[in-house]
Coordinates of N, CA and C in Angstrom, one line a residue:
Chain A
X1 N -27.5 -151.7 -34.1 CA -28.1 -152.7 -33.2 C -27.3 -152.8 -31.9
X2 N -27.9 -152.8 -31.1 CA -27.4 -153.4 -29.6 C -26.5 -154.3 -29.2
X3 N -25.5 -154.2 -28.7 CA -24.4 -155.5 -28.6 C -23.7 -155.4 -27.5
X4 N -23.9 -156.5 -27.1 CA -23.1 -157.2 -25.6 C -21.8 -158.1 -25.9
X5 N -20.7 -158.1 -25.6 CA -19.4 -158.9 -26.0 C -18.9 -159.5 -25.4
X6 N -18.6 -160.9 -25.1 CA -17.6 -161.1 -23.4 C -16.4 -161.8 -24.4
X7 N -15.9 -161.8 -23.8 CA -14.3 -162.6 -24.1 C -14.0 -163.0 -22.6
X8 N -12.9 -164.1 -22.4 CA -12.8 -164.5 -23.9 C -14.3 -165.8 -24.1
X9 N -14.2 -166.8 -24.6 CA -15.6 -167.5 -24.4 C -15.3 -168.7 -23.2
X10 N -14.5 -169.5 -23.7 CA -13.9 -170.1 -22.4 C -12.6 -169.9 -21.9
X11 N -12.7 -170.6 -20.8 CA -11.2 -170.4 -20.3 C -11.3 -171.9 -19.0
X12 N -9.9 -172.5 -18.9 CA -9.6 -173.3 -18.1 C -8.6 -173.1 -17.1
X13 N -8.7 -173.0 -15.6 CA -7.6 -172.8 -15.0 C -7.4 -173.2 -14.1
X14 N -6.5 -173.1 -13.0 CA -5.8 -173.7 -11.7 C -6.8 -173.1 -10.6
X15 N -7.1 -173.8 -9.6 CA -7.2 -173.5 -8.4 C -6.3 -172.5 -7.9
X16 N -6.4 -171.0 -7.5 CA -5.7 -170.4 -6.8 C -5.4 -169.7 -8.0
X17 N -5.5 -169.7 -9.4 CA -5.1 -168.8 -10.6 C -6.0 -167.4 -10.3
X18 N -5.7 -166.5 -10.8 CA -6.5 -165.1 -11.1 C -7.1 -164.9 -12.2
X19 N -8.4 -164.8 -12.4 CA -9.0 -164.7 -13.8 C -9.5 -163.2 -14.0
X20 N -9.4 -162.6 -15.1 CA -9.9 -161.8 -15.4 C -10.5 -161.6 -16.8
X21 N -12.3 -161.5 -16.7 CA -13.2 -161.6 -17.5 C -13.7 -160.3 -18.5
X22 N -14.0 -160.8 -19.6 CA -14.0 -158.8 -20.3 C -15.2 -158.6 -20.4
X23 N -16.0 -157.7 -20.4 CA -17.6 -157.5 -21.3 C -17.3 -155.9 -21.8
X24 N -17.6 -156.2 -23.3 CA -17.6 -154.7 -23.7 C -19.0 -154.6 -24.4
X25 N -19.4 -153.5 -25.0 CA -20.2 -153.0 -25.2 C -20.6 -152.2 -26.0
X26 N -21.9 -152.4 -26.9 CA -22.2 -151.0 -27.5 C -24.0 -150.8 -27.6
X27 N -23.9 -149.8 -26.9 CA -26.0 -149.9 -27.1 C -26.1 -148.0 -27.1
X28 N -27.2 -148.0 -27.1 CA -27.7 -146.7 -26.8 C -28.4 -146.4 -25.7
X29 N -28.3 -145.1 -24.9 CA -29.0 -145.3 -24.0 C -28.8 -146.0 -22.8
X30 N -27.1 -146.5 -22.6 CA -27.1 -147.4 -21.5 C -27.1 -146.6 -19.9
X31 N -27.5 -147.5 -19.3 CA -28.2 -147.4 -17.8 C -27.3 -147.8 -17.0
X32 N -27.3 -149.4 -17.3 CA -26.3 -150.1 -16.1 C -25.7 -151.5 -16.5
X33 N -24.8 -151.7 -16.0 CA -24.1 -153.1 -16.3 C -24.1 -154.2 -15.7
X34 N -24.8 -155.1 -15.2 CA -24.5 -156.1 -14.4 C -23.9 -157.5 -14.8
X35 N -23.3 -158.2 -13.9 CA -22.8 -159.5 -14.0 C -23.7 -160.7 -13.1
X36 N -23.9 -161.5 -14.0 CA -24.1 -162.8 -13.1 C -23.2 -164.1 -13.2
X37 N -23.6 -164.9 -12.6 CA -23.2 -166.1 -12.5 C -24.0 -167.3 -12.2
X38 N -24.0 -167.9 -13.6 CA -24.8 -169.5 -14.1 C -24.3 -170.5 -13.5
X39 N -24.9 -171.4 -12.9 CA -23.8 -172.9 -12.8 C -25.4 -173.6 -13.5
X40 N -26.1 -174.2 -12.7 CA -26.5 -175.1 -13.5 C -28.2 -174.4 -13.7
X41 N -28.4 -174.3 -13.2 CA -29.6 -173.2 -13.4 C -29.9 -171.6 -13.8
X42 N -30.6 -171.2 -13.2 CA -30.8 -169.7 -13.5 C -29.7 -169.0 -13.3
X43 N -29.5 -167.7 -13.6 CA -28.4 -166.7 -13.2 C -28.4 -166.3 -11.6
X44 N -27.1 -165.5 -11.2 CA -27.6 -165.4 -10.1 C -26.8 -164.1 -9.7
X45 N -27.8 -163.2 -9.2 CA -26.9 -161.4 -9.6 C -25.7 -161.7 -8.8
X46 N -25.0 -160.5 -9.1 CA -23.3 -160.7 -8.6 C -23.3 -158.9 -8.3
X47 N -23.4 -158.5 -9.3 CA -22.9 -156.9 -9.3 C -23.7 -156.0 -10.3
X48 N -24.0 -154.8 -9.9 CA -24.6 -153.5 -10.5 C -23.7 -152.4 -11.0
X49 N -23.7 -152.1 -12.3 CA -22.7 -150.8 -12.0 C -22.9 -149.9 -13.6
X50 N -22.8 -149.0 -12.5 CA -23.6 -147.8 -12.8 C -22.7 -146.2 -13.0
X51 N -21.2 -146.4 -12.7 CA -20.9 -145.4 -12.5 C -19.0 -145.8 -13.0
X52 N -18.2 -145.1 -14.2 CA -17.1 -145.4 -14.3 C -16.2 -145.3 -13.1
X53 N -15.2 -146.0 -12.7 CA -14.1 -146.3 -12.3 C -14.2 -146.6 -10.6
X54 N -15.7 -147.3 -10.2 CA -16.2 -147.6 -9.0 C -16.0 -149.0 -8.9
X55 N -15.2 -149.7 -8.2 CA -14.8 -150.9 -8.2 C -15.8 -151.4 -7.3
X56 N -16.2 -152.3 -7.5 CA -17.4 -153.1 -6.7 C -16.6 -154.5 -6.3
X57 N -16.8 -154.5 -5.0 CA -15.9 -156.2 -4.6 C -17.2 -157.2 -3.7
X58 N -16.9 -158.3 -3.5 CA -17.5 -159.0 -2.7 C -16.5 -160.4 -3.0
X59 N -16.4 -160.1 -1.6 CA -15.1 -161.6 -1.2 C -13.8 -160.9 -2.3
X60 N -14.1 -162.2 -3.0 CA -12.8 -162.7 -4.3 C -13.3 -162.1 -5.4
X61 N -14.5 -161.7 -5.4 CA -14.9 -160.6 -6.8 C -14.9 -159.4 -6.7
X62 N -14.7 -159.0 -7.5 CA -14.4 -157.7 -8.0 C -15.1 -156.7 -9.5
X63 N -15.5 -156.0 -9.7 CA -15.7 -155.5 -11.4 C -15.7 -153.9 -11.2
X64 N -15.5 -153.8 -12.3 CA -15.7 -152.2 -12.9 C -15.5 -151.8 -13.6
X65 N -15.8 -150.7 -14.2 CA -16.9 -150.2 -15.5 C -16.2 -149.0 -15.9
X66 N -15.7 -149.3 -17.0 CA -15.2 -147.6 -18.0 C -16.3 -147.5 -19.1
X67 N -17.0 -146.3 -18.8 CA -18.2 -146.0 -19.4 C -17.5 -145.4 -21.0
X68 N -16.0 -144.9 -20.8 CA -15.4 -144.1 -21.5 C -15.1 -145.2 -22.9
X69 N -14.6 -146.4 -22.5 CA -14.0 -147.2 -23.1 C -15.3 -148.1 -23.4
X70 N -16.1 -148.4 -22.9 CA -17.7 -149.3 -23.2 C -17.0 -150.3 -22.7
X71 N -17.0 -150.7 -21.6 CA -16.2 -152.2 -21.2 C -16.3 -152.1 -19.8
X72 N -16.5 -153.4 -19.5 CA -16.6 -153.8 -17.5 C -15.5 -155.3 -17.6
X73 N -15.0 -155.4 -16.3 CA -13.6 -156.5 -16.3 C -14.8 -156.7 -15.0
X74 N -14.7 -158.1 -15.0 CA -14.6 -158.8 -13.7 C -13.2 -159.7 -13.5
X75 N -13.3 -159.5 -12.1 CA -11.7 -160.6 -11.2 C -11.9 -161.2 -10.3
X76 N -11.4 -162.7 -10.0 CA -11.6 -163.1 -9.4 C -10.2 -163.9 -9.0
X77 N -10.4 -163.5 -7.7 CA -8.4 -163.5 -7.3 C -8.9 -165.5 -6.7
X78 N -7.6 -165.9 -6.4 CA -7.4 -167.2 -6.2 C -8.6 -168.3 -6.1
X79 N -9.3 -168.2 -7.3 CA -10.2 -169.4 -8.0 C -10.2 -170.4 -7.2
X80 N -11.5 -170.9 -6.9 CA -12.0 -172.6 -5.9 C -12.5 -172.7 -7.1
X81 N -12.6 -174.4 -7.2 CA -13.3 -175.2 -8.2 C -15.2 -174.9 -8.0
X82 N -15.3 -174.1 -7.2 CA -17.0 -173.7 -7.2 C -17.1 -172.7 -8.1
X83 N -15.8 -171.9 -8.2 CA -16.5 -171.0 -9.1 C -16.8 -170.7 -10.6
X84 N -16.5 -172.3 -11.2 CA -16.9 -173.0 -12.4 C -17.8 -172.5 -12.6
X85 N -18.3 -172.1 -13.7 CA -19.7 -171.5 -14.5 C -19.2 -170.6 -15.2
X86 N -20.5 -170.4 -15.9 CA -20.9 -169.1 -16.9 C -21.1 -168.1 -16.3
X87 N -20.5 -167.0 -16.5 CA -20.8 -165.7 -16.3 C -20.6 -164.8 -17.5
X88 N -22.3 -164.5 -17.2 CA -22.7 -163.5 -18.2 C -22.5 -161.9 -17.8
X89 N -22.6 -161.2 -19.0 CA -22.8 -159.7 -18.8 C -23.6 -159.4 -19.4
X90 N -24.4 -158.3 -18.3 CA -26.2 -158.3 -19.5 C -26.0 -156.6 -18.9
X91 N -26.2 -155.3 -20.3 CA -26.0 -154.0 -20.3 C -28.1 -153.9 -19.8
X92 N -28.6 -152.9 -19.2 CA -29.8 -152.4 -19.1 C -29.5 -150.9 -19.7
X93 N -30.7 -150.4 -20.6 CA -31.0 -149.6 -21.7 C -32.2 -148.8 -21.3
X94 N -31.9 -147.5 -20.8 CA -33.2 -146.9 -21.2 C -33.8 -146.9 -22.0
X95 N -35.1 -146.3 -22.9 CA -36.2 -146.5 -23.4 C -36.7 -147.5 -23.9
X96 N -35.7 -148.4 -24.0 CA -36.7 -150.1 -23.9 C -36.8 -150.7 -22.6
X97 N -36.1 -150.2 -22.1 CA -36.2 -151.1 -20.5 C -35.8 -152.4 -20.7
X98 N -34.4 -152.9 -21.4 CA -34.7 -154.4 -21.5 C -33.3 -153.9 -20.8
X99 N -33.0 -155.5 -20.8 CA -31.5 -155.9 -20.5 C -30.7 -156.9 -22.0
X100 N -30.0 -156.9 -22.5 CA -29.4 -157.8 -23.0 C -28.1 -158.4 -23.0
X101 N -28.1 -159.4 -23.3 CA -26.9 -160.3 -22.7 C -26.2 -160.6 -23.3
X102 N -24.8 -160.6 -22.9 CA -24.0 -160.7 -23.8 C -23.6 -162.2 -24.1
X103 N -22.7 -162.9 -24.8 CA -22.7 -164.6 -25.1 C -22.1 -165.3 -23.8
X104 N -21.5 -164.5 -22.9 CA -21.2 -165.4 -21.6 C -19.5 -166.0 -21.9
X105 N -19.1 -166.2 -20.6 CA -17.6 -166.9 -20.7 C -17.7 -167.8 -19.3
X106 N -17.5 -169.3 -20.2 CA -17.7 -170.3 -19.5 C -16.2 -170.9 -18.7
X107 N -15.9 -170.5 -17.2 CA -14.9 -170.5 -16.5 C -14.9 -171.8 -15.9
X108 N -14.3 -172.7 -16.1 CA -13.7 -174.0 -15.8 C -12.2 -174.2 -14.5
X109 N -12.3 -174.5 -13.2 CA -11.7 -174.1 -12.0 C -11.1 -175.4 -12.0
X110 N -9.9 -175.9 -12.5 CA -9.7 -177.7 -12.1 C -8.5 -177.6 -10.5
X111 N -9.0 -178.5 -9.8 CA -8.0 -179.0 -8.7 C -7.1 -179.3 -8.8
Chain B
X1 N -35.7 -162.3 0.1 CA -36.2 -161.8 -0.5 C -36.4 -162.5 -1.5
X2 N -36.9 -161.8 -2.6 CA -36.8 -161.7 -3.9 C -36.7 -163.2 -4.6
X3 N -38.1 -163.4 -4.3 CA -37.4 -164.9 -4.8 C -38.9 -165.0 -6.5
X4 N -38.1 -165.7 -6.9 CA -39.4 -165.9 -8.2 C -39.0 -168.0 -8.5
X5 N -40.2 -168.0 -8.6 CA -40.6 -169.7 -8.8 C -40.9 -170.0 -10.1
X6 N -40.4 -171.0 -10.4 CA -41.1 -171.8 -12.0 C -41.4 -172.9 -11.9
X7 N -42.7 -172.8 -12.7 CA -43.4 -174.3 -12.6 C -44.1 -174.8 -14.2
X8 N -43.5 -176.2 -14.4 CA -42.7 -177.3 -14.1 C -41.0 -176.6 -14.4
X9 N -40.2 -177.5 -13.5 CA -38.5 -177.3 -14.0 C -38.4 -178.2 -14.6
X10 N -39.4 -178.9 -15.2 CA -38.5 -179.9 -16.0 C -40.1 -180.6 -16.8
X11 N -40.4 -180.8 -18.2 CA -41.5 -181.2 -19.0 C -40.9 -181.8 -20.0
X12 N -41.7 -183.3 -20.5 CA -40.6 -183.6 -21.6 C -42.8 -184.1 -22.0
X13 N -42.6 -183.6 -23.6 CA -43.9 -183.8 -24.0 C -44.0 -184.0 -25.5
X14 N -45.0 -184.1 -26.2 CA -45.3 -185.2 -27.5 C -45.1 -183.9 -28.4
X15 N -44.4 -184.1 -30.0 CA -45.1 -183.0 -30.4 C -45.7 -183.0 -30.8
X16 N -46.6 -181.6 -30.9 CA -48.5 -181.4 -31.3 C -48.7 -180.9 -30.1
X17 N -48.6 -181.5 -29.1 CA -49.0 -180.5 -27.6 C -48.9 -179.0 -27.6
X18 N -49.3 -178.4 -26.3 CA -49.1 -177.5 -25.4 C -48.7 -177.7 -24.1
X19 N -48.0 -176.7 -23.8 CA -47.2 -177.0 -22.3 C -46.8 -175.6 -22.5
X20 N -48.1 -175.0 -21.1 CA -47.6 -174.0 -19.9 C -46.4 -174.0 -19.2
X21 N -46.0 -172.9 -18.6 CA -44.9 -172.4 -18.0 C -45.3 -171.3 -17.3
X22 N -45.4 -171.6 -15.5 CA -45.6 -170.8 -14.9 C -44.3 -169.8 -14.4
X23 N -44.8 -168.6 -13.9 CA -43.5 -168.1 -13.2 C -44.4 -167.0 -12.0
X24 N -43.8 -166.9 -11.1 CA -44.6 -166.5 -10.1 C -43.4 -165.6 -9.3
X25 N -43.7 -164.3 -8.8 CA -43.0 -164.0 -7.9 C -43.5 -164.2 -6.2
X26 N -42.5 -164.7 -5.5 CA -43.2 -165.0 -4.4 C -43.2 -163.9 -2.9
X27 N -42.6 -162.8 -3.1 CA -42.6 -162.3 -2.2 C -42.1 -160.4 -2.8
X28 N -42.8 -160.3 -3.6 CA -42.8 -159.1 -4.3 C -43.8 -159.0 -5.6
X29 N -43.8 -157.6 -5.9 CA -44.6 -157.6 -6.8 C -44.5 -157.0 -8.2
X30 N -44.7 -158.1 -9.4 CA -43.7 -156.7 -10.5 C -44.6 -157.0 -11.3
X31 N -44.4 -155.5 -11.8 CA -45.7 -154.7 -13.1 C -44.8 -155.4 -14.2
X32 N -43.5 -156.1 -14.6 CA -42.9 -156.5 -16.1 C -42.1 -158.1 -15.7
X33 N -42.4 -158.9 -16.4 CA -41.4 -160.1 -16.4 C -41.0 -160.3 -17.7
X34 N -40.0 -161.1 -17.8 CA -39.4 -161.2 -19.0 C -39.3 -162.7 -19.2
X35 N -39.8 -163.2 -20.5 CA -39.4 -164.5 -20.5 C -37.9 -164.8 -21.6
X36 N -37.0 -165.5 -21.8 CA -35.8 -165.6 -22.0 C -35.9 -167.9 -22.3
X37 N -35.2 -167.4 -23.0 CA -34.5 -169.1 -23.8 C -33.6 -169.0 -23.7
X38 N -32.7 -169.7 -23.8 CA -31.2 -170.3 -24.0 C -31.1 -171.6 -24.3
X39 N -30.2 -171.8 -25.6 CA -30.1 -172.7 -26.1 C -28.2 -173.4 -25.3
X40 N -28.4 -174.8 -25.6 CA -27.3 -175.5 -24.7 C -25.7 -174.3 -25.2
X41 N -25.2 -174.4 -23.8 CA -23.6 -173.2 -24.0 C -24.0 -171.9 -24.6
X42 N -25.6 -171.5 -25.0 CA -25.3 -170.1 -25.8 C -26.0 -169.5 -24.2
X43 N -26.0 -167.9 -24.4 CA -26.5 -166.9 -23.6 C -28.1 -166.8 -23.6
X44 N -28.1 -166.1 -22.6 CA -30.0 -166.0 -22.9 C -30.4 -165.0 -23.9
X45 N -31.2 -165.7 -24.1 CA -32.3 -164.9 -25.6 C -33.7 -164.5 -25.2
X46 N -33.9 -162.6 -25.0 CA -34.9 -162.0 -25.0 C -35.7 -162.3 -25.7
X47 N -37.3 -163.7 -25.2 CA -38.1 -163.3 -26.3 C -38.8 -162.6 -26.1
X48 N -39.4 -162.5 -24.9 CA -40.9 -161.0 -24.8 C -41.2 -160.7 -23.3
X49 N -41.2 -159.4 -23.3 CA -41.4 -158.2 -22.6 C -43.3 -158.5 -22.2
X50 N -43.6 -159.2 -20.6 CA -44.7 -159.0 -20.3 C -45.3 -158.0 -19.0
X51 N -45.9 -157.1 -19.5 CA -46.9 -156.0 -18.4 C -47.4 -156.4 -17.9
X52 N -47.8 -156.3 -16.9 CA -49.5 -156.9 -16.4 C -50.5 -155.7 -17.1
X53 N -51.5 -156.5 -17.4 CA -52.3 -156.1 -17.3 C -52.7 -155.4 -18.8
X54 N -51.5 -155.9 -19.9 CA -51.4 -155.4 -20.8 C -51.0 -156.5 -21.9
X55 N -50.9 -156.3 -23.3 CA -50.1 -157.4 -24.2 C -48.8 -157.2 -24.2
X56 N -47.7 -158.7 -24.3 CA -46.9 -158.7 -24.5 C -46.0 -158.4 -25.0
X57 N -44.8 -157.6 -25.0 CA -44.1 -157.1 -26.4 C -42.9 -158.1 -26.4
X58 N -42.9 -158.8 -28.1 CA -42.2 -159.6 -28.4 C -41.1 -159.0 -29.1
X59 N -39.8 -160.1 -28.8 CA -38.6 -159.6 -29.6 C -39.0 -160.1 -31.1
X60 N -37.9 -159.4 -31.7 CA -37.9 -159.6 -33.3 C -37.8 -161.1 -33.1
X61 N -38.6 -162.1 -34.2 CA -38.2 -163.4 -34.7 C -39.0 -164.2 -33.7
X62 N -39.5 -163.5 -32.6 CA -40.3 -164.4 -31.8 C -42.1 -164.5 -32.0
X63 N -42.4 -165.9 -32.5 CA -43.7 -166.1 -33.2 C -44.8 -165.6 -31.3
X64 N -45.4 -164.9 -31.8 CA -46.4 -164.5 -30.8 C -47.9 -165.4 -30.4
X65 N -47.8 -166.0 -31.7 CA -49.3 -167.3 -31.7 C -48.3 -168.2 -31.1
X66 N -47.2 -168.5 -31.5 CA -46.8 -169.9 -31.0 C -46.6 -169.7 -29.8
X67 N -45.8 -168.5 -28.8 CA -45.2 -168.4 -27.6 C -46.2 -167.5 -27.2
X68 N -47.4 -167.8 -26.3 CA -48.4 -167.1 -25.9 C -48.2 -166.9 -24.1
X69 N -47.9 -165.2 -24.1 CA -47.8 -164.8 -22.5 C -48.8 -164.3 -22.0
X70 N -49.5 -164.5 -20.9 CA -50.3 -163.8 -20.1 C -50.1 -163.7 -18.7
X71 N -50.0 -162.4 -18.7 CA -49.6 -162.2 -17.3 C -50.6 -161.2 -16.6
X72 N -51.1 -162.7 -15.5 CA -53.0 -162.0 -15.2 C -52.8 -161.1 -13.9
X73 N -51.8 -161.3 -13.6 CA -51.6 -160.4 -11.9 C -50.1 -159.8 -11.7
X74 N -49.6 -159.2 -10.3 CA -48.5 -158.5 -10.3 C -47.7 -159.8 -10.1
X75 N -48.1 -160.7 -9.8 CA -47.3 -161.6 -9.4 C -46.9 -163.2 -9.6
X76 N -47.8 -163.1 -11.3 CA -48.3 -164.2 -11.7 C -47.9 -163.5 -13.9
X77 N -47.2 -164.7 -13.8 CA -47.1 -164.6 -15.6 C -47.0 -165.7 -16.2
X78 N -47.2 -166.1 -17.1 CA -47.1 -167.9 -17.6 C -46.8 -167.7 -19.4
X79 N -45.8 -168.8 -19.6 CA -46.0 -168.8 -21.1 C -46.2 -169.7 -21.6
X80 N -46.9 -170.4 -22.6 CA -47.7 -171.1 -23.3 C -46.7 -171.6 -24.3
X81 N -46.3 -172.6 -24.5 CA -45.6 -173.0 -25.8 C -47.2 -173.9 -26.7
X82 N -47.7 -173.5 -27.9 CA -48.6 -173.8 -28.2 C -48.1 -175.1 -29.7
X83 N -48.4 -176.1 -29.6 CA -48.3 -176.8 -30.8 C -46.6 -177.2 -31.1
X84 N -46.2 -177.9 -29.6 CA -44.8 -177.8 -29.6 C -43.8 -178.7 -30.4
X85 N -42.6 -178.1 -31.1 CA -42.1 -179.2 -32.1 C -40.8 -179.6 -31.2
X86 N -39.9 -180.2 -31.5 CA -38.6 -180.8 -31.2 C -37.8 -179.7 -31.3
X87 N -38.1 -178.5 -32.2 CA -37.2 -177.4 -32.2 C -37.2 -176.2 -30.9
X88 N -38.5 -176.6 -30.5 CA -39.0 -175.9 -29.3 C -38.4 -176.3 -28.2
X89 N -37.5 -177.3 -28.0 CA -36.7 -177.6 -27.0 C -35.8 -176.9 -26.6
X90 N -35.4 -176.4 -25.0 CA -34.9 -175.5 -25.0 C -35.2 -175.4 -23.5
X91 N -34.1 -174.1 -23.0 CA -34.5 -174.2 -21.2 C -35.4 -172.6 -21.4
X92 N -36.3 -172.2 -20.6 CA -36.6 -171.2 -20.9 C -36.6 -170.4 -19.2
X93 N -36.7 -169.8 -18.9 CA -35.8 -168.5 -17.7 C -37.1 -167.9 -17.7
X94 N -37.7 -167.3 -16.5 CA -38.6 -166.1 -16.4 C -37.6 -164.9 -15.7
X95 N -38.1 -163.7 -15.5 CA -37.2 -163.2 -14.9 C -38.4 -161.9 -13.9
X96 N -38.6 -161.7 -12.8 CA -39.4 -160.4 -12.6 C -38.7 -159.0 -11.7
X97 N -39.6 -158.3 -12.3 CA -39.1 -157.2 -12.0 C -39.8 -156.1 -11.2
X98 N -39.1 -156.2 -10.0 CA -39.8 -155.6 -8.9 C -40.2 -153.5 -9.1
X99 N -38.4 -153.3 -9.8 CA -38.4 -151.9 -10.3 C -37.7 -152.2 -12.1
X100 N -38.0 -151.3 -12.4 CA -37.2 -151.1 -14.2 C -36.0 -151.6 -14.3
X101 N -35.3 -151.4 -13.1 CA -33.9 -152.2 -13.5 C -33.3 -153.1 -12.9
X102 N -33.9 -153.7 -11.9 CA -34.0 -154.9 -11.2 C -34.7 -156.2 -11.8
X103 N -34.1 -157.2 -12.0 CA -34.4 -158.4 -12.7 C -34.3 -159.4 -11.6
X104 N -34.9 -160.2 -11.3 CA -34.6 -161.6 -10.2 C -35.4 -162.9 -11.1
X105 N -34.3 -163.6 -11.5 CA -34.7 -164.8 -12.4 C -35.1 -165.9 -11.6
X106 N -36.2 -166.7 -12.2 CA -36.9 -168.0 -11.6 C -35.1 -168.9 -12.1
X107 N -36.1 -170.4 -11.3 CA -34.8 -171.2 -11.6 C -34.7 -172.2 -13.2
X108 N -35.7 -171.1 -13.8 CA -35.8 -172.2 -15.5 C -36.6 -173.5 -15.3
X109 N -37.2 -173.3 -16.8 CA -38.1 -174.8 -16.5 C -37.2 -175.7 -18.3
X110 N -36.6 -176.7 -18.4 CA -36.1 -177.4 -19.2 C -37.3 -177.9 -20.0
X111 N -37.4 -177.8 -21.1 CA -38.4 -178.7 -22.2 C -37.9 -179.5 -23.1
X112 N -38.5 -180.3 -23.0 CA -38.0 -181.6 -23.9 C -39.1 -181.9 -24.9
X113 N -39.0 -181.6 -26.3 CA -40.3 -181.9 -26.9 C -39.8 -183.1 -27.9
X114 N -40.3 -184.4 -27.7 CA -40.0 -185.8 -28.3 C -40.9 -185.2 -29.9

């Protein structure tokens, strides 16, 4: 069966702390890996990845993908209290064409 | 871009009802949306895979009479909670998809079934 993993589930930290998020993996057929980020609503895409050892950044984030090991790290260097939320990791699967998601790690930013 | 709408974000209703759940893409056009639950702190949960133009393919464990999708255009899909209990509470997520592996999620509609 198909399995998505994040660790850890929560975590609480400092303003200005470095986090670093795990998503590993096991499916068949995988395609691509993306990350989002929940606060109080819907998801909201962050990153695509599609290729081992291609680091993808934007600002303070960061992720990337060892296809070798089944696992994607996101990072996010000196933490503001916005970037409180859930962030999930959801693997996409050829011949079902789904996505599934993994249980999410709920990041808590205190001042 | 890419924006997809949900309508109601927020229903709180009797149980025994029905209560639709629209999801619309507004500025694109996709042949699959996905509708998705989540229950409070857990991840989202795939319940069915909608075509246009075609029947819905449901995940395992998901009642198909009770959770009825129809999705009548590229840009239009709705889900039906039919005959809703207090268990049925829950936020429920659309998501559409412009290409196979591009997903852009509505902003969730919350249900509250008293």
């Amino acid at each position: 069966e198909d399995k998505v993993v994040q660790s850890p589930l929560s975590l609480v930290v400092h303003e200005g702390d470095t986090v670093t998020l795990n998503c590993s993996y096991e499916v068949t057929n995988f395609r691509s890996l993306l990350w989002y980020k929940q606060e109080k609503k819907a998801p909201t895409f962050l990153f695509m990845l599609t290729s081992s050892g291609i680091e993808k950044k934007s600002g303070r984030l960061s992720s990337i993908l060892d296809k070798k090991e089944l696992f994607s790290i996101l990072n996010i260097t000196a933490t503001q209290t916005g970037d409180s939320a859930i962030y999930l990791c959801a693997v996409f699967t050829s011949g079902t064409y789904k996505y599934i998601f993994g249980t999410g790690t709920r990041l808590k930013v205190l001042a | 871009g890419a924006v997809v709408s949900q309508h109601p974000s927020r229903v709180i209703c009797k149980s025994g009802t029905s209560v639709k759940i629209e999801c619309r893409s507004l500025d694109f056009q996709a042949t699959t949306m996905f509708w998705y639950r989540q229950f409070p702190k857990k991840s989202l949960m795939l319940m069915a895979t909608s075509n246009e133009g075609s029947k819905a393919t449901y995940e395992q464990g998901v009642e198909k009479d009770k959770f009825l999708i129809n999705h009548a255009s590229l840009t239009l899909s709705t889900l039906t909670v039919t005959s809703a209990h207090p268990e049925d509470s829950s936020f429920y997520i659309c998501s559409a998809a412009p290409t196979r592996e591009e997903q852009y999620f509505g902003p969730g509609t919350r249900l509250t079934v008293l």
